[in-house]
mmCIF file of C-alpha atoms in Angstrom:
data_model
loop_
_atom_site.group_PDB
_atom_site.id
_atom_site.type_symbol
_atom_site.label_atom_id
_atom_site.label_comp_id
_atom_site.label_asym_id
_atom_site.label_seq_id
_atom_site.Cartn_x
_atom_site.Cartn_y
_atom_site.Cartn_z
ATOM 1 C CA UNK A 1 -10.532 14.076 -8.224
ATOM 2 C CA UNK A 2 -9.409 10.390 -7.360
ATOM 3 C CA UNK A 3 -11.301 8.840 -4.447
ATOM 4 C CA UNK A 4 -11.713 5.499 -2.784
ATOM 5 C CA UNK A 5 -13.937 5.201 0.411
ATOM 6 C CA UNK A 6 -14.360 2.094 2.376
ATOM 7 C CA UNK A 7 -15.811 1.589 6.020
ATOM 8 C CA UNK A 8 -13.367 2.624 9.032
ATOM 9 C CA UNK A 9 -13.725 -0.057 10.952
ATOM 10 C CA UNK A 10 -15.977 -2.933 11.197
ATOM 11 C CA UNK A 11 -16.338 -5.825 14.140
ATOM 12 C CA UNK A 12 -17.094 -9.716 13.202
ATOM 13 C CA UNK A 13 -17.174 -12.411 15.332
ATOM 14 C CA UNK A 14 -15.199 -15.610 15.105
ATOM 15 C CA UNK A 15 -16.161 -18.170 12.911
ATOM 16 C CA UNK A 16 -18.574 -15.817 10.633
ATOM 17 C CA UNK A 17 -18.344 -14.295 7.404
ATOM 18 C CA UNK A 18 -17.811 -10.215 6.658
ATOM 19 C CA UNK A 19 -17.917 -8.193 4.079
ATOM 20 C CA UNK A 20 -16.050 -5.093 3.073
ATOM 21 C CA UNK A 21 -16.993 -2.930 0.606
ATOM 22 C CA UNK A 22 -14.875 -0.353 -1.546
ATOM 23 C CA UNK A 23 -15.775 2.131 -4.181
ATOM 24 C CA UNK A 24 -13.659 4.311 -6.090
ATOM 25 C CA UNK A 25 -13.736 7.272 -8.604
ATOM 26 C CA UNK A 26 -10.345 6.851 -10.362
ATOM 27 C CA UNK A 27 -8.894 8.487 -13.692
ATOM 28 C CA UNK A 28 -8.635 5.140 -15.421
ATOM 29 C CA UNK A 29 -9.108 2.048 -14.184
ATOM 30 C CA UNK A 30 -6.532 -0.847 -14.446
ATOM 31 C CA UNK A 31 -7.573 -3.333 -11.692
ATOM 32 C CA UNK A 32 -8.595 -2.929 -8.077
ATOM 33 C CA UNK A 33 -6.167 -4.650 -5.373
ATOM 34 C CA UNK A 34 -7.230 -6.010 -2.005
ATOM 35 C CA UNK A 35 -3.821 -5.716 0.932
ATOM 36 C CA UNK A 36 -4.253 -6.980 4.633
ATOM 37 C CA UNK A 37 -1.923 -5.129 6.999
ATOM 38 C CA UNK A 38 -1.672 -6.138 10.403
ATOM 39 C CA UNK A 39 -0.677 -3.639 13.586
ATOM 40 C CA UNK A 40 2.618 -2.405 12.649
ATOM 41 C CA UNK A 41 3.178 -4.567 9.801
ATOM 42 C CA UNK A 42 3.644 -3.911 5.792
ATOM 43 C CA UNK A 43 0.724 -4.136 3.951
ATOM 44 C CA UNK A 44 0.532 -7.790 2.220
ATOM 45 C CA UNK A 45 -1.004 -8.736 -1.145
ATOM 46 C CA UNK A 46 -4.929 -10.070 -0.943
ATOM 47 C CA UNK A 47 -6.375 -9.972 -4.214
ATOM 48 C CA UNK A 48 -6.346 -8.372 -8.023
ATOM 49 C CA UNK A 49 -9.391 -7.960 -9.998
ATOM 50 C CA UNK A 50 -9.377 -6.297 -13.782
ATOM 51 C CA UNK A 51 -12.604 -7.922 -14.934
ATOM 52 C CA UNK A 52 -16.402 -7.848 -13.388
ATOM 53 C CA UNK A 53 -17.025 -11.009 -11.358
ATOM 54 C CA UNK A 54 -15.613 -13.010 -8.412
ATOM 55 C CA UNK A 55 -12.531 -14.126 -7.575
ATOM 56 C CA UNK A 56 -11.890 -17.086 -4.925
ATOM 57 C CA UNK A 57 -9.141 -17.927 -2.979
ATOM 58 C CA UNK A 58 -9.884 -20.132 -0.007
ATOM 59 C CA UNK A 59 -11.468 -18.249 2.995
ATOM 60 C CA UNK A 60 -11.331 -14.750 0.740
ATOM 61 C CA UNK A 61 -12.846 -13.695 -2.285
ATOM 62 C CA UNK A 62 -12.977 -10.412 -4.091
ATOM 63 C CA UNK A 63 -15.906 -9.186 -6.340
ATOM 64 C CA UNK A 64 -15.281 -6.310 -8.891
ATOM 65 C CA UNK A 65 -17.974 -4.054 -10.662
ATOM 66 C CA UNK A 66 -16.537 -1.701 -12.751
ATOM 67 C CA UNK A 67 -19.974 -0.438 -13.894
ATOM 68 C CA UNK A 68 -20.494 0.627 -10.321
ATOM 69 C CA UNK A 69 -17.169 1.591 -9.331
ATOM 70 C CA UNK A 70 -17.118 -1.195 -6.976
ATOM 71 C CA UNK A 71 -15.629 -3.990 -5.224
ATOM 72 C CA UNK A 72 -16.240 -6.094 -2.168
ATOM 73 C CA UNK A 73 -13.888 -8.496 -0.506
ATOM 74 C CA UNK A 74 -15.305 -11.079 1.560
ATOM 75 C CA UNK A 75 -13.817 -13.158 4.543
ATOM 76 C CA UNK A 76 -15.424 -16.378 5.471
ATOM 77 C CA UNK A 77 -14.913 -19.160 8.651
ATOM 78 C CA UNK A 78 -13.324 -15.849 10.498
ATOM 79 C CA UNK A 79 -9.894 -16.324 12.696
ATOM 80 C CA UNK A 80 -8.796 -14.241 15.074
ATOM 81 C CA UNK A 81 -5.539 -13.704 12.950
ATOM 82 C CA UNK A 82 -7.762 -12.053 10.167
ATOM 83 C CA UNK A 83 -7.990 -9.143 12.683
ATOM 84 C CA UNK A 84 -6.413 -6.572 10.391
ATOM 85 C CA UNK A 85 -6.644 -3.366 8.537
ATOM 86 C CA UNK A 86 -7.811 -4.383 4.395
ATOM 87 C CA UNK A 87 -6.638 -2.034 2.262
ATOM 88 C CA UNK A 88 -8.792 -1.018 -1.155
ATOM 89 C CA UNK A 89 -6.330 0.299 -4.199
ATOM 90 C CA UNK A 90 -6.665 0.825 -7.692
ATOM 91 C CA UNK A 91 -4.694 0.992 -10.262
ATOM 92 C CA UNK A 92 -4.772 4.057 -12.338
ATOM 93 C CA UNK A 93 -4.422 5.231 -16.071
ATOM 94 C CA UNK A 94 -0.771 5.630 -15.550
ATOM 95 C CA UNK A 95 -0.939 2.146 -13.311
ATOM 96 C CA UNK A 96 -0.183 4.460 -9.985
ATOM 97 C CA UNK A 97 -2.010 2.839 -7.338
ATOM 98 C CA UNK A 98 -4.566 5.238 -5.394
ATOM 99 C CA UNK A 99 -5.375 3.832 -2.285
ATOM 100 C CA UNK A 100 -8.420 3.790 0.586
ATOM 101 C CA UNK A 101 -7.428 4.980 4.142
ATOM 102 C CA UNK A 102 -8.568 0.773 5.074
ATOM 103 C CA UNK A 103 -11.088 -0.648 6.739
ATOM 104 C CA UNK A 104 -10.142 -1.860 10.782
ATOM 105 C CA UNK A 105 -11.542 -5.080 11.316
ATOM 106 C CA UNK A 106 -11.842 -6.796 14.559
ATOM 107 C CA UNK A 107 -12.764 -9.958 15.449
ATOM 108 C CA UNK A 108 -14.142 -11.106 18.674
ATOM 109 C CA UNK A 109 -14.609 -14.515 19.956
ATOM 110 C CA UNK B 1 15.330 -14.689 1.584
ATOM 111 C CA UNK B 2 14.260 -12.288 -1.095
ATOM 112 C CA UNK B 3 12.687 -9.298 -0.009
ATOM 113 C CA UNK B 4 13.187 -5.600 0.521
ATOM 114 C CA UNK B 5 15.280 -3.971 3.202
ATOM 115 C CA UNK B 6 14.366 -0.389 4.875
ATOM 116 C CA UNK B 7 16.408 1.424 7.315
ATOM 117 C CA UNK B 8 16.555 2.503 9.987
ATOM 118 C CA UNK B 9 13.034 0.614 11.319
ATOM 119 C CA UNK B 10 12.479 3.660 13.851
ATOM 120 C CA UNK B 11 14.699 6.848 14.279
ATOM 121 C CA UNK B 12 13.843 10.088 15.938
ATOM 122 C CA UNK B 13 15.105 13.485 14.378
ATOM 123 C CA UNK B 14 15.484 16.880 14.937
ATOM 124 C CA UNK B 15 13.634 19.451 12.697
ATOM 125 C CA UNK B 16 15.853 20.859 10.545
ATOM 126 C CA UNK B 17 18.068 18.150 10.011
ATOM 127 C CA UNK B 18 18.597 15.690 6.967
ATOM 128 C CA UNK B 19 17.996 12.078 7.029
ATOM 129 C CA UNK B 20 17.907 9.494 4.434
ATOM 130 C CA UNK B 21 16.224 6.659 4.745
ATOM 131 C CA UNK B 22 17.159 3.544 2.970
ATOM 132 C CA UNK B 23 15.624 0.581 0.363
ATOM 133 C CA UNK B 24 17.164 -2.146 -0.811
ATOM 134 C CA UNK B 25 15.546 -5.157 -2.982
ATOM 135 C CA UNK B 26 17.082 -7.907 -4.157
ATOM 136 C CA UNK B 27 14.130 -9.520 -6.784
ATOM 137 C CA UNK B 28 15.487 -7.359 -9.654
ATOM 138 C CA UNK B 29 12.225 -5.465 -9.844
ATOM 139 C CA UNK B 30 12.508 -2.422 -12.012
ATOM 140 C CA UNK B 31 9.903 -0.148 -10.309
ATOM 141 C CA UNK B 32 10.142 1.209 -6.835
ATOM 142 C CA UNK B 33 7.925 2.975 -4.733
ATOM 143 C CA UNK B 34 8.236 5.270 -1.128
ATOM 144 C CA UNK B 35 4.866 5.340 0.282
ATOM 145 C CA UNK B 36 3.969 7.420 3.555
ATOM 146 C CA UNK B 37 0.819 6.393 5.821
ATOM 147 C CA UNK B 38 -0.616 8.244 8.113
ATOM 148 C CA UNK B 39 -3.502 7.427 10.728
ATOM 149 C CA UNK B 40 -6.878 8.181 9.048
ATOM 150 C CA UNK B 41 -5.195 8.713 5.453
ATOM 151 C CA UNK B 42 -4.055 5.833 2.698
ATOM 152 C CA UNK B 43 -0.961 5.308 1.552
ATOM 153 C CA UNK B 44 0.565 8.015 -0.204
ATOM 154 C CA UNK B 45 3.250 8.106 -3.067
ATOM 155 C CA UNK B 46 6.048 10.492 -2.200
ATOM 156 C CA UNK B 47 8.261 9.531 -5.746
ATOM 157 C CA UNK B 48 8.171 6.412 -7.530
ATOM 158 C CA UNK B 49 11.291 5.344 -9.992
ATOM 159 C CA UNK B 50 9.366 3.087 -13.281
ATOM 160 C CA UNK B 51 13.407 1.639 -13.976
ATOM 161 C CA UNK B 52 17.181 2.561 -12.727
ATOM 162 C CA UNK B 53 18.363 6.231 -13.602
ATOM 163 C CA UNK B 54 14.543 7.441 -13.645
ATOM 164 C CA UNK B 55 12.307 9.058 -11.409
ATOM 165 C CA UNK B 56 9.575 10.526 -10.816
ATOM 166 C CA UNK B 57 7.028 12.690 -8.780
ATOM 167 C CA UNK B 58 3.791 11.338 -6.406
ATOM 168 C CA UNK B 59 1.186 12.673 -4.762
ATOM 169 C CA UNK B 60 3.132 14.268 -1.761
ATOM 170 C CA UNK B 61 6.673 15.198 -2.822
ATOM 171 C CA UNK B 62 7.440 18.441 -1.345
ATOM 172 C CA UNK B 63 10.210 18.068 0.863
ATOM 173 C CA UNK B 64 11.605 15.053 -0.131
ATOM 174 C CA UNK B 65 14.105 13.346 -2.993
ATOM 175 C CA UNK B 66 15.305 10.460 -4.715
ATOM 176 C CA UNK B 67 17.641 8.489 -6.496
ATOM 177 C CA UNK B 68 17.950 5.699 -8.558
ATOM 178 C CA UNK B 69 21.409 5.118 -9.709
ATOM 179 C CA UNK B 70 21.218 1.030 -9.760
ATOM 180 C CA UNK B 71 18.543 -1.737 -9.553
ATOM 181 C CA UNK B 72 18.506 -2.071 -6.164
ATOM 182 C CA UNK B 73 18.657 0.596 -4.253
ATOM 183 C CA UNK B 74 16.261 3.267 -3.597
ATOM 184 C CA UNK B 75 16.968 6.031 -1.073
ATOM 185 C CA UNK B 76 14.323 8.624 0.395
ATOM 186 C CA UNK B 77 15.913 12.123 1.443
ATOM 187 C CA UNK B 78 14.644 14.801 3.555
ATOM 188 C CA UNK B 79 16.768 17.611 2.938
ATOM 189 C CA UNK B 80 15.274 19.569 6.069
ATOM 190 C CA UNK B 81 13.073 17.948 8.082
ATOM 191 C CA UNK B 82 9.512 18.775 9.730
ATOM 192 C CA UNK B 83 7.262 17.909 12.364
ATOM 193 C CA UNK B 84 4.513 17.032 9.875
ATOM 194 C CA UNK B 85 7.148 14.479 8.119
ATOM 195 C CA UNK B 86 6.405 12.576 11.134
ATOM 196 C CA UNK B 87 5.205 9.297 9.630
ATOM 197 C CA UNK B 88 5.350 6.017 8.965
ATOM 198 C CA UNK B 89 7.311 5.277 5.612
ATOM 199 C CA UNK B 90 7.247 2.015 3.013
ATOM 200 C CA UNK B 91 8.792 1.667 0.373
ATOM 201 C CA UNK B 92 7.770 -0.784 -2.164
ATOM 202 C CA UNK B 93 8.420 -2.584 -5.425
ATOM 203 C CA UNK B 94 7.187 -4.295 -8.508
ATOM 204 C CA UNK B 95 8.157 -6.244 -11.529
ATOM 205 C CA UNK B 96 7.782 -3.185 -13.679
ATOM 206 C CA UNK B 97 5.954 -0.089 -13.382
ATOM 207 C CA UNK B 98 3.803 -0.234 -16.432
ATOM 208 C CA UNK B 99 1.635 -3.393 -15.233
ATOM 209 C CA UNK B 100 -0.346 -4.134 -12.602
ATOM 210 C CA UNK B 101 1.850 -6.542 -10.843
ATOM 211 C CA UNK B 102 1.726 -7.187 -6.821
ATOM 212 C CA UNK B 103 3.521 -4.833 -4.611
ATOM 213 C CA UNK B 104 5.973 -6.122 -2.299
ATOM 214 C CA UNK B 105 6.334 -3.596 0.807
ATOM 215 C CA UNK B 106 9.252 -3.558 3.059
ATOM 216 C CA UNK B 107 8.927 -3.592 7.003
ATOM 217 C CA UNK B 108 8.473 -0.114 7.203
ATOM 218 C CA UNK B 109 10.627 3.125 8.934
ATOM 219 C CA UNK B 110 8.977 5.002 11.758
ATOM 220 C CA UNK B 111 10.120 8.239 11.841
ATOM 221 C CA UNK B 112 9.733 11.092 14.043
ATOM 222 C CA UNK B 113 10.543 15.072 13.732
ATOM 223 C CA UNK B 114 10.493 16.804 16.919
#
């Protein structure tokens, strides 16, 4: 079957850098996506990664290891606004997106 | 502004009834998406359409239809519905469905079957 886990929920405190990890068992693999959604919000687009590697985008990156059916997005200089849900996906055979139940994080002061 | 429209944002319903639940876009995307989320679970795909005229089956699609008859608009049916239809739906779109291009979510409909 199709499967992505991630963490829950996870607490940071302002100002400091997290980590959030994602791994997936997916029939095919075309790319792994990275969404923030805030409390009652739509989900909004993070990140795309196809290839092994990091990719940077000011305060967040995303790193992808296909080998290891992984990927980790990373938040640095923490806000208080960045207190979200981060929501894993990938992108199937048929390009369906499966996607992880999110990881909660909160940030504290 | 560009963007997709849902309605209604929150609507409380009988079980047993029927209520359809709207999407518009207006960024000419060909492939649309109705999503449900539910605490503790990810996003689900109810149907997708990949273009206008086509459609096509998800993960959880019992209960629920589609249509696509033009570019833009994307409507989600429940023909009868159920307590455990109580949910929060998105629906979604992208450039085309055969790519892996961003997904653009609307504002979401909170709906609930007592």
């Amino acid at each position: 079957g199709q499967n992505i886990d991630q963490p829950t929920e996870m607490t940071a405190t302002e100002g400091a850098i997290v980590q959030i990890n994602c791994t997936y068992q997916t029939s095919g693999f075309n790319g792994l996506f990275w969404y923030q959604q805030h409390a009652g919000e739509a989900p909004t687009f993070l990140s795309y990664n196809v290839l092994d590697g990091l990719e940077e985008k000011g305060r967040f990156s995303s790193f992808l290891s296909r080998s290891k059916g992984y990927s980790y997005l990373l938040l640095k200089e923490l806000q208080m606004k960045d207190s979200a849900s981060y929501l894993c996906a990938v992108a199937d055979s048929n390009y369906q997106l499966i996607w992880g139940a999110g990881t909660k994080l909160i940030i504290k002061p | 502004i560009a963007g997709i429209t849902q309605a209604p944002t929150s609507q409380i319903l009988a079980a047993g009834r029927r209520m359809t639940l709207r999407c518009t876009q207006d960024m000419r995307h060909n492939a649309m998406y109705w999503y449900r989320q539910d605490l503790g679970l990810g996003l689900r795909l109810i149907h997708y359409s990949n273009t206008a005229g086509t459609t096509g089956k998800g993960e959880v699609p019992d209960g629920y239809s589609v249509s696509r008859a033009n570019t833009d608009d994307f409507p989600l049916t429940l023909a009868s519905a159920v307590p455990s239809q109580t949910s929060v739906y998105f629906c979604a779109s992208r450039r085309t469905g055969g790519d892996t291009g961003e997904l653009f979510f609307g504002e979401g409909s909170r709906l609930t079957v007592l």
